[in-house]
Coordinates of C-alpha atoms in Angstrom, one line a residue:
X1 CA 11.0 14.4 6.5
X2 CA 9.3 15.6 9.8
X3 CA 7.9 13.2 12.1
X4 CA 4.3 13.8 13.1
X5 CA 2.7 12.6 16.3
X6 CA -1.0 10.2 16.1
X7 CA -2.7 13.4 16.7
X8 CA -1.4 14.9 13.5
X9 CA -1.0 12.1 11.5
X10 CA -4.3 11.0 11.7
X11 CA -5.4 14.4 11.1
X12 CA -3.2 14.9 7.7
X13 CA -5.0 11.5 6.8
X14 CA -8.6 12.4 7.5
X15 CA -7.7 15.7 5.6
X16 CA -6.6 13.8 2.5
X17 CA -9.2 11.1 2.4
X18 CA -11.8 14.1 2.7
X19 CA -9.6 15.7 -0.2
X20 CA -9.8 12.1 -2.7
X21 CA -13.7 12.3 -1.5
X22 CA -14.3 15.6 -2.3
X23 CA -12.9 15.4 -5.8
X24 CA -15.1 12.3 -6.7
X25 CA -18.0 13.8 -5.7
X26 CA -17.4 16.8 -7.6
X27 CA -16.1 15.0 -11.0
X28 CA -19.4 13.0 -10.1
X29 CA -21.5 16.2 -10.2
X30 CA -19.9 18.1 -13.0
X31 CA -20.3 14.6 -15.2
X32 CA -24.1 14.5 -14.9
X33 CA -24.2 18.2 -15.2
X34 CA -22.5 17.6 -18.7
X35 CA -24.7 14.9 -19.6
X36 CA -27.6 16.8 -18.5
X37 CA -26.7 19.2 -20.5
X38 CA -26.5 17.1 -23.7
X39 CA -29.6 16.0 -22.8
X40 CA -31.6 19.2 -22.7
X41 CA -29.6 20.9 -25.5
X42 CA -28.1 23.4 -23.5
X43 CA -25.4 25.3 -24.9
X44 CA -22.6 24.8 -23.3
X45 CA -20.4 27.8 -21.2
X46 CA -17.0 28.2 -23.2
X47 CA -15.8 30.9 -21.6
X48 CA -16.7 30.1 -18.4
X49 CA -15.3 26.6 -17.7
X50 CA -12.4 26.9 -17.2
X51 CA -12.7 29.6 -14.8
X52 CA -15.3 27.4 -12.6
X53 CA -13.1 24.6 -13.0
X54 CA -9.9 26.2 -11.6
X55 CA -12.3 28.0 -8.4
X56 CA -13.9 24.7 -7.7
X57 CA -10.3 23.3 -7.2
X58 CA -8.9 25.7 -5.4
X59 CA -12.4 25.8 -2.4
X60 CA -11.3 22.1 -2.6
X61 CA -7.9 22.5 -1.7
X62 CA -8.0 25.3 1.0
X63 CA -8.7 22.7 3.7
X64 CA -6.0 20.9 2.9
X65 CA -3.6 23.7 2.2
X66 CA -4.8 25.1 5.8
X67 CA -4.3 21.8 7.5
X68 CA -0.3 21.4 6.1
X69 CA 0.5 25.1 6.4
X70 CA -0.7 24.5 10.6
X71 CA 1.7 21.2 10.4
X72 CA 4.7 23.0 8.6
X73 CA 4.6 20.6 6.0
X74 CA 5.3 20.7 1.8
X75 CA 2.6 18.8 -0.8
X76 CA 5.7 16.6 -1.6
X77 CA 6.8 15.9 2.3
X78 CA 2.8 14.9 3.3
X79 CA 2.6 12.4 0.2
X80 CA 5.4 10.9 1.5
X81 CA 4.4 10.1 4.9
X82 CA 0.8 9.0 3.8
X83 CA 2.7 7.1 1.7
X84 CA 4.6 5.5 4.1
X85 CA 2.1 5.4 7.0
X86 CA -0.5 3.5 4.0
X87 CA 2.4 0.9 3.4
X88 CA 3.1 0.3 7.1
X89 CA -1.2 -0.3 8.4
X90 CA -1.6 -2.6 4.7
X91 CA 2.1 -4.5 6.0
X92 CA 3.7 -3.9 2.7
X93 CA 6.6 -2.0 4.4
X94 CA 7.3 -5.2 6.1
X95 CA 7.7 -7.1 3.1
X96 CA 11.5 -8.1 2.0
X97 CA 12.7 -6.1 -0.6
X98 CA 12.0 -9.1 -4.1
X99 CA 8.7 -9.2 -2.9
X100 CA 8.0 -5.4 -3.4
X101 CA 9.7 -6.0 -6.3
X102 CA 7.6 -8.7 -7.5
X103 CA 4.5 -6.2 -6.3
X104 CA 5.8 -3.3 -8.0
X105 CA 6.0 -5.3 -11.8
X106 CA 2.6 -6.9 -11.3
X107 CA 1.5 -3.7 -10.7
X108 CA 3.4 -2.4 -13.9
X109 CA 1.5 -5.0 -15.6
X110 CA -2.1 -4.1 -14.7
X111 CA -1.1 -0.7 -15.3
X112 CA 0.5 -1.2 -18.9
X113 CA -2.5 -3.5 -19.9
X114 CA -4.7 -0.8 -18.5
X115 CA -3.4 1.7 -20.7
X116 CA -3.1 -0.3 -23.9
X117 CA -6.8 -1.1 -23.7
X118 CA -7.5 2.8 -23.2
X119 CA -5.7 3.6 -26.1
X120 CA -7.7 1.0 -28.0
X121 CA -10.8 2.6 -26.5
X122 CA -9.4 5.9 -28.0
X123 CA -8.6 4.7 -31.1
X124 CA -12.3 3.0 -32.0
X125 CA -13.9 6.3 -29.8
X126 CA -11.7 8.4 -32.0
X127 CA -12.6 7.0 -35.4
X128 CA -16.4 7.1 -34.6
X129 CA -16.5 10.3 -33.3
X130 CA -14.5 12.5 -36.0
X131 CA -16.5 9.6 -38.5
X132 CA -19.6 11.1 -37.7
X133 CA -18.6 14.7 -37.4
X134 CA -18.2 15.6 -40.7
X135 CA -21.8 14.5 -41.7
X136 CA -24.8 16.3 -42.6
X137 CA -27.9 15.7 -40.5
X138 CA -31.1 16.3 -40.7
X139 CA -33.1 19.0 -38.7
X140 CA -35.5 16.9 -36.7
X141 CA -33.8 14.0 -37.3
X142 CA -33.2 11.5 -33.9
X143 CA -29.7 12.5 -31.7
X144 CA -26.7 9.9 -31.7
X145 CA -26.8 8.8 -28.6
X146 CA -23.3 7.0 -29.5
X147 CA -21.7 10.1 -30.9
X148 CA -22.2 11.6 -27.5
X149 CA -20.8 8.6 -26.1
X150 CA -17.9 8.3 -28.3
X151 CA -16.4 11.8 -27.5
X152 CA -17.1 11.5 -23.8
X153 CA -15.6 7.8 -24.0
X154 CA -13.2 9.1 -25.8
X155 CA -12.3 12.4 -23.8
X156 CA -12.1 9.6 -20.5
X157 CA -9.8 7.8 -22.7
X158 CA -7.0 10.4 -23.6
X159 CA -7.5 11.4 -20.4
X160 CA -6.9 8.0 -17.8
X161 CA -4.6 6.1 -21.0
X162 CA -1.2 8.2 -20.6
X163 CA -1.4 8.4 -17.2
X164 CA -2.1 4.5 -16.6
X165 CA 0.9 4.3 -19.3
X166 CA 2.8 7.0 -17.1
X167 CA 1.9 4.9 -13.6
X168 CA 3.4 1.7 -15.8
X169 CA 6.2 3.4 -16.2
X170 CA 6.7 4.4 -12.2
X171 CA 6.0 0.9 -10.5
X172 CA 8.4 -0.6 -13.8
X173 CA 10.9 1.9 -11.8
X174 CA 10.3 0.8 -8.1
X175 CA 10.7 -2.5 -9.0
X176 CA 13.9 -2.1 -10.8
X177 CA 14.6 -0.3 -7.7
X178 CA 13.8 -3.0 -5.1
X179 CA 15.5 -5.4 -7.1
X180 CA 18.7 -3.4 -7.1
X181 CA 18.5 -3.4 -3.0
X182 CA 17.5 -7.2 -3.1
X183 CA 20.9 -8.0 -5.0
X184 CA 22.7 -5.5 -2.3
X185 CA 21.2 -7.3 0.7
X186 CA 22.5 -10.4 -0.7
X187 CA 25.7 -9.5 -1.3

């Protein structure tokens, strides 16, 4: 891994916090662009999407691709040393090695408890939505506002669950890890 000086860390920093901002803002947008579009029954683009989607991330990325291409560095290599310049200002890369390891499984824990509740929210979601589905309704008849909900609860659902199962399954993993160097230090 390549050592960066202040200048250039701080830049790869400001570029990825601008990166993380930039995504919110446009999940943000394209949300209440959805739900305004439930709202005003406007049909919505299926052929389209997906193409917007991928363009939007891609104008999102090319500062950041820019910024590592100028530094020489990989998308794996500048994780890594945000990763390890985070740990080192929040002083968790001076902690010894059992309590990361405590860290890591409590993280594990908020993680697998997380996910278990979002799989409960897609269940329930789930069961409404394809519930109400299948039945006839009315012309002029008042909308669902909860069928709306359930599918975009539910959509959220399928979508945060696995990976708050997934990140359950990483910090399980660094903790096993720092417990494995915690019994080599004390040997």
């Amino acid at each position: 891994m390549r050592n960066l000086s202040p200048d250039e860390l701080e830049r790869l920093i400001r570029s990825h916090r601008r990166l993380k901002v930039s995504l919110l803002v446009t999940i943000a947008v394209i949300i209440a662009g959805f739900v305004l579009m439930v709202l005003f029954d406007v049909p919505f683009p299926s052929g389209l999407g997906v193409g917007i989607g991928v363009g939007i991330g891609l104008l999102l990325l090319i500062p950041q691709r820019r910024l590592l291409n100028k530094l020489g560095l990989t998308n794996v290599e500048a994780k890594a040393i945000i990763g390890a310049e985070r740990e080192r200002r929040t002083g968790i890369a001076d902690l010894p090695p059992e309590a990361r390891a405590r860290r890591e499984a409590r993280r594990a824990s908020i993680f697998l408890i997380a996910g278990l509740i979002l799989v409960i929210v897609f269940s329930v979601a789930a069961f409404y939505f394809f519930g109400q589905a299948g039945q006839t309704v009315e012309e002029d008849a008042p909308v669902d506002p909860w069928f709306a909900i359930s599918f975009f609860t539910g959509f959220a659902a399928l979508c945060v669950g696995p990976a708050s199962l997934w990140q359950a399954n990483l910090h399980k993993r660094k903790a096993d890890s720092w417990r494995e160097i915690a019994a080599q230090e004390v040997h």
